[in-house]
Coordinates of C-alpha atoms in Angstrom, one line a residue:
Chain A
X1 CA -30.2 195.2 120.1
X2 CA -26.8 193.9 120.9
X3 CA -24.2 196.1 122.3
X4 CA -21.5 194.1 122.9
X5 CA -21.1 190.4 121.6
X6 CA -18.4 188.2 122.0
X7 CA -18.2 184.8 120.0
X8 CA -15.8 181.8 121.4
X9 CA -13.7 184.4 122.4
X10 CA -10.5 183.3 123.9
X11 CA -7.1 184.5 125.7
X12 CA -4.3 182.8 126.0
X13 CA -0.8 183.2 128.1
X14 CA 1.4 180.5 127.9
X15 CA -0.7 177.2 128.3
X16 CA -3.0 179.0 130.7
X17 CA -6.6 180.1 129.0
X18 CA -7.0 183.3 131.1
X19 CA -10.9 183.7 128.6
X20 CA -12.0 180.2 127.2
X21 CA -14.6 180.5 124.5
X22 CA -16.2 183.0 126.2
X23 CA -19.8 184.0 124.2
X24 CA -21.9 186.4 125.7
X25 CA -24.0 189.4 125.1
X26 CA -25.1 192.4 126.2
X27 CA -28.1 194.4 125.4
X28 CA -28.6 198.0 125.0
X29 CA -29.7 199.4 128.5
X30 CA -28.3 196.5 130.4
X31 CA -26.6 196.9 133.1
X32 CA -23.7 193.6 133.1
X33 CA -22.9 192.3 136.0
X34 CA -19.5 190.0 135.6
X35 CA -18.8 188.1 138.6
X36 CA -16.2 186.0 139.0
X37 CA -13.4 185.0 140.9
X38 CA -9.9 186.3 141.1
X39 CA -8.4 185.6 138.0
X40 CA -11.0 183.9 136.6
X41 CA -10.8 185.8 133.3
X42 CA -13.1 188.8 134.0
X43 CA -10.2 191.7 133.5
X44 CA -8.6 189.7 130.6
X45 CA -12.1 190.0 128.9
X46 CA -12.2 193.7 129.9
X47 CA -9.0 194.6 128.7
X48 CA -10.3 192.2 125.3
X49 CA -13.0 194.2 124.8
X50 CA -11.0 197.8 125.2
X51 CA -8.5 196.7 123.2
X52 CA -5.7 196.7 125.9
X53 CA -4.8 192.9 124.9
X54 CA -5.9 191.0 121.8
X55 CA -7.9 187.8 121.8
X56 CA -5.8 184.5 120.0
X57 CA -9.4 183.5 119.0
X58 CA -12.5 184.3 118.5
X59 CA -14.8 187.4 117.5
X60 CA -15.6 190.6 119.5
X61 CA -18.9 192.8 117.8
X62 CA -19.2 196.3 118.9
X63 CA -22.4 198.1 118.1
X64 CA -22.5 195.7 114.9
X65 CA -18.5 196.4 114.2
X66 CA -16.3 193.5 113.7
X67 CA -13.2 195.3 111.8
X68 CA -10.0 196.0 113.2
X69 CA -11.0 199.6 112.3
X70 CA -14.8 199.2 112.9
X71 CA -13.9 198.4 116.4
X72 CA -12.2 201.4 116.9
X73 CA -15.0 203.3 115.5
X74 CA -17.4 201.5 118.2
X75 CA -15.0 202.2 121.1
X76 CA -15.3 206.0 120.5
X77 CA -19.1 205.1 121.7
X78 CA -17.7 203.7 124.8
X79 CA -16.0 205.1 128.0
X80 CA -14.4 202.7 130.2
X81 CA -12.2 202.5 133.5
X82 CA -10.4 198.7 133.6
X83 CA -9.0 198.4 136.7
X84 CA -7.8 201.5 138.1
X85 CA -8.6 205.0 137.2
X86 CA -5.6 206.2 135.4
X87 CA -5.3 210.0 135.0
X88 CA -2.1 212.1 135.1
X89 CA -1.2 212.9 138.8
X90 CA 0.0 216.1 138.5
X91 CA -3.6 217.6 136.7
X92 CA -6.5 218.5 138.6
X93 CA -10.0 216.9 137.6
X94 CA -10.7 219.6 135.5
X95 CA -7.5 219.9 133.2
X96 CA -6.8 215.8 133.1
X97 CA -10.5 215.9 131.6
X98 CA -9.8 219.3 129.5
X99 CA -6.6 216.7 128.1
X100 CA -9.0 214.1 127.0
X101 CA -11.9 216.8 125.7
X102 CA -9.1 217.9 123.2
X103 CA -7.9 214.8 122.5
X104 CA -10.9 213.0 121.9
X105 CA -12.0 216.0 119.7
X106 CA -15.0 217.2 121.4
X107 CA -16.1 220.5 120.5
X108 CA -18.2 221.0 123.3
X109 CA -15.9 222.7 126.4
X110 CA -18.8 222.4 128.4
X111 CA -18.8 218.8 128.2
X112 CA -15.8 218.4 130.8
X113 CA -17.9 220.6 133.6
X114 CA -21.1 218.3 132.7
X115 CA -18.9 215.1 133.5
X116 CA -17.8 216.6 136.6
X117 CA -21.0 217.6 137.7
X118 CA -22.2 214.0 137.0
X119 CA -19.8 212.8 139.4
X120 CA -20.1 215.5 142.2
X121 CA -16.6 216.5 141.5
X122 CA -16.8 220.3 140.9
X123 CA -15.3 221.3 143.9
X124 CA -12.0 220.3 143.7
X125 CA -10.2 223.1 142.5
X126 CA -6.3 223.1 142.0
X127 CA -6.3 219.9 144.1
X128 CA -4.1 217.5 141.9
X129 CA -4.9 213.6 141.0
X130 CA -2.2 212.2 143.6
X131 CA -3.9 213.9 146.0
X132 CA -7.7 212.5 145.5
X133 CA -8.8 210.0 147.8
X134 CA -9.6 206.6 146.0
X135 CA -13.6 207.1 145.9
X136 CA -12.7 210.6 144.7
X137 CA -10.7 209.2 141.8
X138 CA -13.1 206.7 141.4
X139 CA -15.4 209.1 140.6
X140 CA -12.8 210.9 138.1
X141 CA -13.0 207.4 136.3
X142 CA -16.5 207.6 135.9
X143 CA -16.3 211.4 134.8
X144 CA -13.7 210.3 132.2
X145 CA -16.0 207.3 131.1
X146 CA -18.5 209.4 130.6
X147 CA -17.3 212.4 128.7
X148 CA -18.0 212.0 125.2
X149 CA -21.2 211.1 125.9
X150 CA -20.8 207.4 125.8
X151 CA -23.8 204.8 124.8
X152 CA -21.9 202.0 126.8
X153 CA -19.7 201.8 129.5
X154 CA -17.3 199.7 131.1
X155 CA -16.5 199.5 134.7
X156 CA -14.0 197.4 136.2
X157 CA -14.2 196.9 140.0
X158 CA -16.2 200.3 140.5
X159 CA -16.4 199.9 143.7
X160 CA -13.6 198.3 145.1
X161 CA -12.2 200.5 148.3
X162 CA -14.7 202.5 148.5
X163 CA -16.4 203.1 151.8
X164 CA -20.0 202.8 152.5
X165 CA -21.4 206.4 151.3
X166 CA -18.8 206.2 148.3
X167 CA -20.4 202.7 147.4
X168 CA -24.0 203.8 147.9
X169 CA -23.1 207.1 145.9
X170 CA -21.7 204.9 143.1
X171 CA -24.4 203.0 143.1
X172 CA -26.9 205.8 142.7
X173 CA -24.9 207.7 139.8
X174 CA -24.5 204.0 137.7
X175 CA -28.5 203.7 138.7
X176 CA -29.0 207.2 137.4
X177 CA -26.9 207.4 134.3
X178 CA -28.8 203.9 133.5
X179 CA -32.0 205.1 133.6
X180 CA -31.8 208.8 132.4
X181 CA -29.1 209.0 129.8
X182 CA -29.8 204.7 128.9
X183 CA -26.4 203.9 129.3
X184 CA -25.3 200.5 128.9
X185 CA -23.3 199.4 131.9
X186 CA -20.5 196.0 132.0
X187 CA -19.4 195.8 135.7
X188 CA -17.3 193.3 137.5
X189 CA -17.2 193.3 141.2
X190 CA -16.1 191.2 144.1
X191 CA -18.8 192.6 146.0
X192 CA -21.7 190.4 145.1
X193 CA -24.1 192.0 147.1
X194 CA -23.8 195.6 145.9
X195 CA -23.7 194.1 142.4
X196 CA -27.3 192.2 143.0
X197 CA -28.8 196.0 144.0
X198 CA -27.6 197.1 140.4
X199 CA -28.0 194.5 137.4
X200 CA -30.0 193.8 135.4
X201 CA -28.2 190.5 134.0
X202 CA -25.5 188.7 135.1
X203 CA -22.4 186.2 133.9
X204 CA -20.4 184.3 135.4
X205 CA -17.0 183.1 134.8
X206 CA -15.4 180.9 136.2
X207 CA -11.6 179.3 135.0
X208 CA -12.2 181.6 132.1
X209 CA -15.4 180.0 131.2
X210 CA -18.6 181.5 131.2
X211 CA -20.6 179.1 132.9
X212 CA -23.5 181.2 133.4
X213 CA -25.6 184.1 131.9
X214 CA -28.8 184.9 133.7
X215 CA -31.5 188.0 134.1
X216 CA -32.5 189.9 137.1
X217 CA -35.7 187.4 136.8
X218 CA -33.8 184.6 136.6
X219 CA -31.4 185.3 139.3
X220 CA -34.2 186.2 141.5
X221 CA -36.4 183.1 140.4
X222 CA -33.0 181.3 141.6
X223 CA -32.6 183.0 144.6
X224 CA -36.2 183.3 145.7
X225 CA -36.8 181.7 149.3
X226 CA -39.3 178.9 148.9
X227 CA -40.1 175.7 151.0
X228 CA -38.6 172.6 149.1
X229 CA -41.0 169.6 150.2
X230 CA -39.6 166.8 148.5
X231 CA -42.6 164.0 147.7
X232 CA -43.5 160.7 146.4
X233 CA -46.1 162.1 143.9
X234 CA -45.8 165.6 142.4
X235 CA -49.2 165.2 140.9
X236 CA -51.0 165.0 143.7
X237 CA -49.0 167.3 145.2
X238 CA -49.4 169.9 142.9
X239 CA -53.2 169.2 143.3
X240 CA -53.4 169.1 147.1
X241 CA -51.7 172.5 147.4
X242 CA -54.1 174.0 145.0
X243 CA -57.2 172.8 146.0
X244 CA -56.8 172.1 149.7
X245 CA -54.2 174.7 150.8
X246 CA -55.1 177.5 147.6
X247 CA -52.0 178.4 146.5
X248 CA -50.3 178.4 143.2
X249 CA -47.4 180.0 144.1
X250 CA -45.4 176.8 143.2
X251 CA -43.2 175.1 140.8
X252 CA -42.7 171.3 140.2
X253 CA -38.9 170.4 140.3
X254 CA -37.8 167.1 138.8
X255 CA -40.0 164.2 139.5
X256 CA -40.1 164.3 143.4
X257 CA -39.6 168.1 144.3
X258 CA -42.3 170.8 145.0
X259 CA -41.0 174.8 145.8
X260 CA -43.3 176.3 147.6
X261 CA -43.2 180.1 147.5
X262 CA -46.0 180.6 150.4
X263 CA -46.8 178.8 153.7
X264 CA -43.5 180.2 155.1
X265 CA -44.7 180.6 158.8
X266 CA -46.8 177.8 158.3
X267 CA -45.1 174.7 156.7
X268 CA -46.4 172.3 159.4
X269 CA -50.0 173.0 157.9
X270 CA -48.2 172.3 154.7
X271 CA -47.1 168.5 155.8
X272 CA -50.1 167.6 157.6
X273 CA -52.5 168.5 154.8
X274 CA -50.1 166.5 152.6
X275 CA -50.2 163.4 154.6
X276 CA -53.4 163.5 155.4
X277 CA -54.4 163.3 151.6
X278 CA -52.3 160.7 150.9
X279 CA -48.8 162.4 149.9
X280 CA -45.4 161.0 151.6
X281 CA -44.0 163.9 152.0
X282 CA -40.0 162.7 153.0
X283 CA -38.4 166.3 153.3
X284 CA -39.4 169.8 154.0
X285 CA -37.2 172.7 153.8
X286 CA -36.7 176.3 153.8
X287 CA -34.0 177.1 151.2
X288 CA -33.5 180.2 149.1
X289 CA -29.7 182.4 147.9
X290 CA -29.0 185.5 147.6
X291 CA -26.6 186.4 145.0
X292 CA -23.2 185.2 147.3
X293 CA -24.7 181.6 147.9
X294 CA -25.7 181.1 144.3
X295 CA -22.5 182.2 142.7
X296 CA -20.4 179.6 145.5
X297 CA -23.2 176.7 144.9
X298 CA -22.6 177.7 141.3
X299 CA -18.7 177.4 141.2
X300 CA -19.2 174.3 143.4
X301 CA -18.4 175.6 146.8
X302 CA -14.8 177.0 146.5
X303 CA -14.3 180.1 147.9
X304 CA -16.5 183.4 147.2
X305 CA -14.6 186.0 145.4
Chain B
X1 CA -3.2 212.6 115.5
X2 CA -4.0 215.8 115.5
X3 CA -5.8 215.9 118.7
X4 CA -3.5 213.6 120.5
X5 CA -0.5 216.3 119.6
X6 CA -2.9 219.6 120.9
X7 CA -4.0 217.5 124.2
X8 CA -0.2 216.3 124.7
X9 CA 0.7 219.9 124.3
X10 CA -1.8 221.4 126.7
X11 CA -0.3 218.2 129.4
X12 CA 3.2 219.1 128.9
X13 CA 3.1 222.9 129.1
X14 CA 0.7 222.3 132.6
X15 CA 4.0 220.2 134.0
X16 CA 6.6 221.6 136.4
X17 CA 9.0 219.3 135.1
X18 CA 9.5 220.6 131.7
X19 CA 10.0 224.4 132.8
X20 CA 12.5 222.7 135.0
X21 CA 14.6 221.1 132.2
X22 CA 14.2 224.2 130.0
X23 CA 15.8 226.4 132.7
X24 CA 18.6 223.8 133.5
X25 CA 18.5 223.8 129.8
X26 CA 19.3 227.2 129.3
X27 CA 21.7 227.4 132.0
X28 CA 23.8 225.2 130.1
X29 CA 23.5 226.8 127.1
X30 CA 24.8 230.0 128.8
X31 CA 28.0 227.9 129.9
X32 CA 28.7 226.5 127.1
X33 CA 29.3 230.1 125.9
X34 CA 30.5 231.5 128.9
X35 CA 33.1 228.9 130.0
X36 CA 34.5 228.4 126.2
X37 CA 34.2 232.3 125.8
X38 CA 37.7 233.1 125.5
X39 CA 40.7 231.3 125.0
X40 CA 44.3 232.3 124.5
X41 CA 45.6 232.3 121.2
X42 CA 49.1 232.8 119.9
X43 CA 51.1 231.3 122.7
X44 CA 50.6 227.3 121.4
X45 CA 53.0 225.9 119.2
X46 CA 54.8 228.8 118.4
X47 CA 52.9 229.8 115.8
X48 CA 49.7 232.2 116.0
X49 CA 46.1 230.5 114.9
X50 CA 44.2 231.8 112.3
X51 CA 40.7 233.4 114.0
X52 CA 39.4 236.2 112.1
X53 CA 40.3 239.5 114.1
X54 CA 36.9 240.8 115.3
X55 CA 36.6 237.2 117.4
X56 CA 40.3 238.7 119.3
X57 CA 40.9 240.6 122.4
X58 CA 44.1 241.6 123.6
X59 CA 45.3 239.5 127.0
X60 CA 47.9 241.6 128.6
X61 CA 47.8 239.0 131.8
X62 CA 49.4 236.2 129.1
X63 CA 51.9 238.6 128.2
X64 CA 53.2 241.1 125.6
X65 CA 51.8 240.2 121.9
X66 CA 49.0 237.8 123.3
X67 CA 45.6 237.9 122.4
X68 CA 42.7 236.2 123.5
X69 CA 40.1 234.6 121.2
X70 CA 36.5 235.3 121.9
X71 CA 33.2 234.0 121.1
X72 CA 31.1 236.8 119.4
X73 CA 27.2 236.2 118.0
X74 CA 28.8 235.5 114.8
X75 CA 30.7 232.5 115.6
X76 CA 28.8 231.3 118.5
X77 CA 26.9 228.7 116.8
X78 CA 30.3 227.0 114.8
X79 CA 31.6 226.7 118.2
X80 CA 28.9 225.1 120.8
X81 CA 28.0 222.4 117.9
X82 CA 30.7 220.9 119.1
X83 CA 28.2 220.3 122.1
X84 CA 25.1 219.4 120.5
X85 CA 25.5 216.1 121.2
X86 CA 24.5 217.1 124.8
X87 CA 20.8 217.7 123.8
X88 CA 20.6 213.8 123.6
X89 CA 20.3 214.0 126.9
X90 CA 18.0 217.2 126.8
X91 CA 15.8 215.1 124.6
X92 CA 15.2 212.2 126.9
X93 CA 13.4 214.2 129.4
X94 CA 11.2 215.1 126.4
X95 CA 10.8 211.5 125.6
X96 CA 9.6 211.3 129.0
X97 CA 7.3 213.8 128.8
X98 CA 5.6 213.6 125.3
X99 CA 5.7 209.6 125.7
X100 CA 6.8 207.5 128.9
X101 CA 4.3 209.4 131.1
X102 CA 1.4 207.8 129.1
X103 CA 2.8 204.7 130.1
X104 CA 4.0 205.6 133.6
X105 CA 0.5 206.7 134.4
X106 CA -1.7 204.3 132.7
X107 CA -3.1 206.7 130.7
X108 CA -2.8 205.4 127.4
X109 CA -5.0 202.8 128.5
X110 CA -7.6 205.5 128.2
X111 CA -6.3 206.3 124.9
X112 CA -6.7 203.0 123.6
X113 CA -9.9 202.3 125.1
X114 CA -11.7 205.2 123.3
X115 CA -10.8 204.0 119.8
X116 CA -7.2 205.5 119.0
X117 CA -5.6 204.0 116.5
X118 CA -2.0 202.5 117.9
X119 CA -0.3 203.2 114.9
X120 CA -1.4 207.1 114.9
X121 CA -0.7 207.1 118.4
X122 CA 3.0 206.3 117.5
X123 CA 3.6 208.9 115.2
X124 CA 1.6 211.4 116.9
X125 CA 4.4 210.8 119.6
X126 CA 7.2 210.7 116.7
X127 CA 5.9 214.3 115.5
X128 CA 5.9 215.5 118.9
X129 CA 9.6 214.4 119.4
X130 CA 10.7 215.8 115.9
X131 CA 9.1 219.2 117.4
X132 CA 11.1 218.9 120.6
X133 CA 14.3 218.0 118.6
X134 CA 13.9 221.4 116.8
X135 CA 12.8 223.6 119.5
X136 CA 16.0 222.2 121.5
X137 CA 18.3 222.7 119.0
X138 CA 16.8 226.4 118.0
X139 CA 16.6 227.3 121.9
X140 CA 20.2 226.2 122.0
X141 CA 21.2 228.3 119.2
X142 CA 19.4 231.3 120.2
X143 CA 20.7 231.1 123.4
X144 CA 24.0 231.2 122.5
X145 CA 24.2 233.7 120.0
X146 CA 22.3 235.8 122.5
X147 CA 24.6 235.4 125.3
X148 CA 28.1 235.8 123.4
X149 CA 26.4 238.9 121.6
X150 CA 25.7 240.6 124.7
X151 CA 29.1 239.2 125.9
X152 CA 31.3 240.2 123.6
X153 CA 28.9 241.7 120.6
X154 CA 28.3 240.1 118.0
X155 CA 31.2 241.4 115.7
X156 CA 29.9 240.5 112.0
X157 CA 26.4 240.5 109.6
X158 CA 23.8 238.5 109.7
X159 CA 23.5 237.4 106.5
X160 CA 22.1 234.4 104.2
X161 CA 25.5 233.3 104.2
X162 CA 26.4 232.9 107.6
X163 CA 22.7 231.0 108.2
X164 CA 23.7 228.6 105.0
X165 CA 26.9 227.9 107.1
X166 CA 24.8 227.4 110.1
X167 CA 22.1 225.3 108.2
X168 CA 25.1 223.0 106.8
X169 CA 25.7 222.3 110.3
X170 CA 22.6 222.2 112.4
X171 CA 20.4 220.4 109.8
X172 CA 22.5 217.0 109.8
X173 CA 23.0 217.1 113.7
X174 CA 19.0 217.7 113.7
X175 CA 18.5 214.9 111.5
X176 CA 20.4 213.0 113.9
X177 CA 19.1 214.4 117.4
X178 CA 15.6 213.2 115.9
X179 CA 17.0 209.2 115.2
X180 CA 17.8 209.5 119.0
X181 CA 14.4 210.4 119.3
X182 CA 13.3 207.7 117.2
X183 CA 15.2 205.2 119.3
X184 CA 13.7 206.9 122.5
X185 CA 10.2 206.1 121.2
X186 CA 11.1 202.9 120.4
X187 CA 12.3 201.9 123.5
X188 CA 9.5 203.7 125.7
X189 CA 6.7 201.8 123.5
X190 CA 9.1 197.9 123.5
X191 CA 9.5 198.3 127.4
X192 CA 6.6 200.6 128.2
X193 CA 8.6 201.3 131.4
X194 CA 10.1 205.3 132.3
X195 CA 13.5 203.4 134.4
X196 CA 14.2 201.1 131.4
X197 CA 13.6 203.9 129.0
X198 CA 16.5 206.2 131.3
X199 CA 19.1 203.4 131.5
X200 CA 18.8 202.2 128.0
X201 CA 18.7 205.1 126.6
X202 CA 21.3 206.7 128.0
X203 CA 23.4 203.5 127.9
X204 CA 22.8 203.5 124.0
X205 CA 24.2 207.0 123.6
X206 CA 27.2 206.3 125.8
X207 CA 28.6 203.3 125.3
X208 CA 29.0 202.6 121.5
X209 CA 31.5 206.0 121.8
X210 CA 33.6 204.5 124.8
X211 CA 33.5 200.8 122.8
X212 CA 34.7 201.9 119.7
X213 CA 37.5 204.2 121.5
X214 CA 38.6 201.0 123.6
X215 CA 38.6 198.9 120.2
X216 CA 40.6 201.6 118.5
X217 CA 42.8 201.4 120.9
X218 CA 43.8 198.0 120.2
X219 CA 43.8 197.9 117.0
X220 CA 44.1 200.4 113.3
X221 CA 41.1 197.9 111.6
X222 CA 38.8 199.3 113.7
X223 CA 39.1 202.8 112.2
X224 CA 35.9 202.2 110.3
X225 CA 33.7 202.0 113.5
X226 CA 33.4 205.9 114.0
X227 CA 31.4 206.4 111.1
X228 CA 28.9 203.6 112.0
X229 CA 28.1 205.7 115.3
X230 CA 25.2 208.5 115.8
X231 CA 26.6 210.6 118.1
X232 CA 30.1 210.8 116.5
X233 CA 28.7 211.6 113.0
X234 CA 26.7 214.5 115.4
X235 CA 30.2 215.8 116.2
X236 CA 31.9 215.3 112.7
X237 CA 29.6 218.0 111.7
X238 CA 30.8 220.7 114.3
X239 CA 34.7 220.8 113.4
X240 CA 35.4 223.0 110.4
X241 CA 38.4 223.9 109.2
X242 CA 37.3 227.5 109.8
X243 CA 37.2 226.9 113.4
X244 CA 40.7 225.3 113.2
X245 CA 40.0 222.4 115.2
X246 CA 41.4 219.0 114.0
X247 CA 38.4 217.0 112.8
X248 CA 38.7 213.6 113.5
X249 CA 36.4 212.4 110.8
X250 CA 35.1 213.9 107.8
X251 CA 31.3 215.1 107.7
X252 CA 29.6 212.8 105.1
X253 CA 25.6 213.9 104.5
X254 CA 24.9 210.6 102.6
X255 CA 26.6 208.2 104.9
X256 CA 24.8 210.2 108.0
X257 CA 21.6 210.5 106.1
X258 CA 22.1 206.6 105.3
X259 CA 22.9 205.6 108.8
X260 CA 20.2 207.8 110.0
X261 CA 17.7 206.2 107.9
X262 CA 18.0 202.7 109.0
X263 CA 17.6 203.5 112.5
X264 CA 14.6 206.1 111.5
X265 CA 13.1 202.7 109.5
X266 CA 13.9 200.7 111.7
X267 CA 13.0 201.9 115.0
X268 CA 9.3 203.2 113.5
X269 CA 8.6 200.0 111.6
X270 CA 10.1 197.6 114.4
X271 CA 8.1 199.8 116.9
X272 CA 4.7 200.5 115.5
X273 CA 4.5 196.7 114.6
X274 CA 5.6 195.2 118.1
X275 CA 3.3 198.1 119.6
X276 CA 0.0 196.7 117.5
X277 CA 0.3 193.7 118.6
X278 CA 1.2 194.1 122.3
X279 CA -0.5 193.7 125.3
X280 CA -1.0 197.1 127.4
X281 CA -0.8 197.0 131.5

């Protein structure tokens, strides 16, 4: 089931397209990592989903709703922190959440404490929001997003500015909420290595366009460490790998390349056997990306986000 | 909409700013009575002013036969009505607490992203401003009547006729104060910036009167202009022949209702239309 679907959604500022014909889908249970450089269009896309700005073209579907009133109703099932967590600076964590509990008409008064417990902010007492550290602010933002027991949460750079402990805590909280409560997440982050630890699906946005969507498995496959063997005859090479080297952990890529997910520590044996059996090896190298390398390669080697 | 109002009340009464504003407001209301509480009568222009006997006291300092006029609980609402336009400026902090705070702190994003309808949100703020306008007028009346009564006694009877006289003056003034509230809400939803609201709102309250005064000093053909100014309309209801103050412009309820109505409709329709499709940063 799709929680969110966009169809050719476009946002234009003057002549600049901040988001250009983006069609994407987020399914129930996903932790969707949105990756892109600064100014790629991630926040604009999130702002359209959260009704902070409006698309010039295209359609937005949230929980199956596409009309204006339907989308507003659907947004009640959603929590979000877009850009920085915005709360009243002179209120405490408890008071801020109580304000939103009343505003959202949540009858259960324990919702405030439950949300604070979920983000481990129950002991802030009379400390006002303006005196919170960035990590506490981020956690309170997440508590606010959790207040109405949402099915879908949008977090824009949730680990931005956090210390290493804060990053680990935020990651664990997101993973737990996804696993235990089944909450679907859409998260943008600059810290791609962190994103790769929690996301189950990825969307890569560049210059306003969604250039790639892939699952965790697809990414792992794309980024998996392997030996790239360039040969003159891939069919014969595959046969030798199976019969002589006794491995099936390989994939034929194109007309003259085989990716071998085995024999990392003994690549010379691979070269020797292939040559000995009449396959000419023109190149053999170890390859494999992490998410950051993959992202940089995909957008054409420009500076990473 | 009810939830927005309830939540805003919860928030506003947890802010120190609102209590500080109220303290200043109450102090000003008391000063309105104490600083204007006494005026010599019977010594100007050789003819005594017609002031009810119970509102006078002997003034030996001014010489024999002279009397002093005092503000009693009964007369206080009519005398301080000339200062009701000050409430326009006291309404400004309430517009900031009620509406501008959401834009200043960015919390409006939390509301919109959780499915709050923009039109309902706008109207909730207008209702809050209406409440603030009523509250300010009533508090102003209450404080001045109590202060004058403590100082000089009530000197009259608390009856329907007295209340209806008060209503005749203060209901149109309340209406015009609400018009300023609508203008303030319009400005904040358009500019989404507290500094811009303060500057434009104060300028909008002051400048027309100044411009009209300048124009009138040049030519009498601008005599019609005061009728189109909100502050001058508000003041016009404060002067009554009973108080023996020369009225510069006769109060006209129909004119005021139409003038205010135009502002209310223009600001509300314009504000909602622009906010509905505007970007919230």
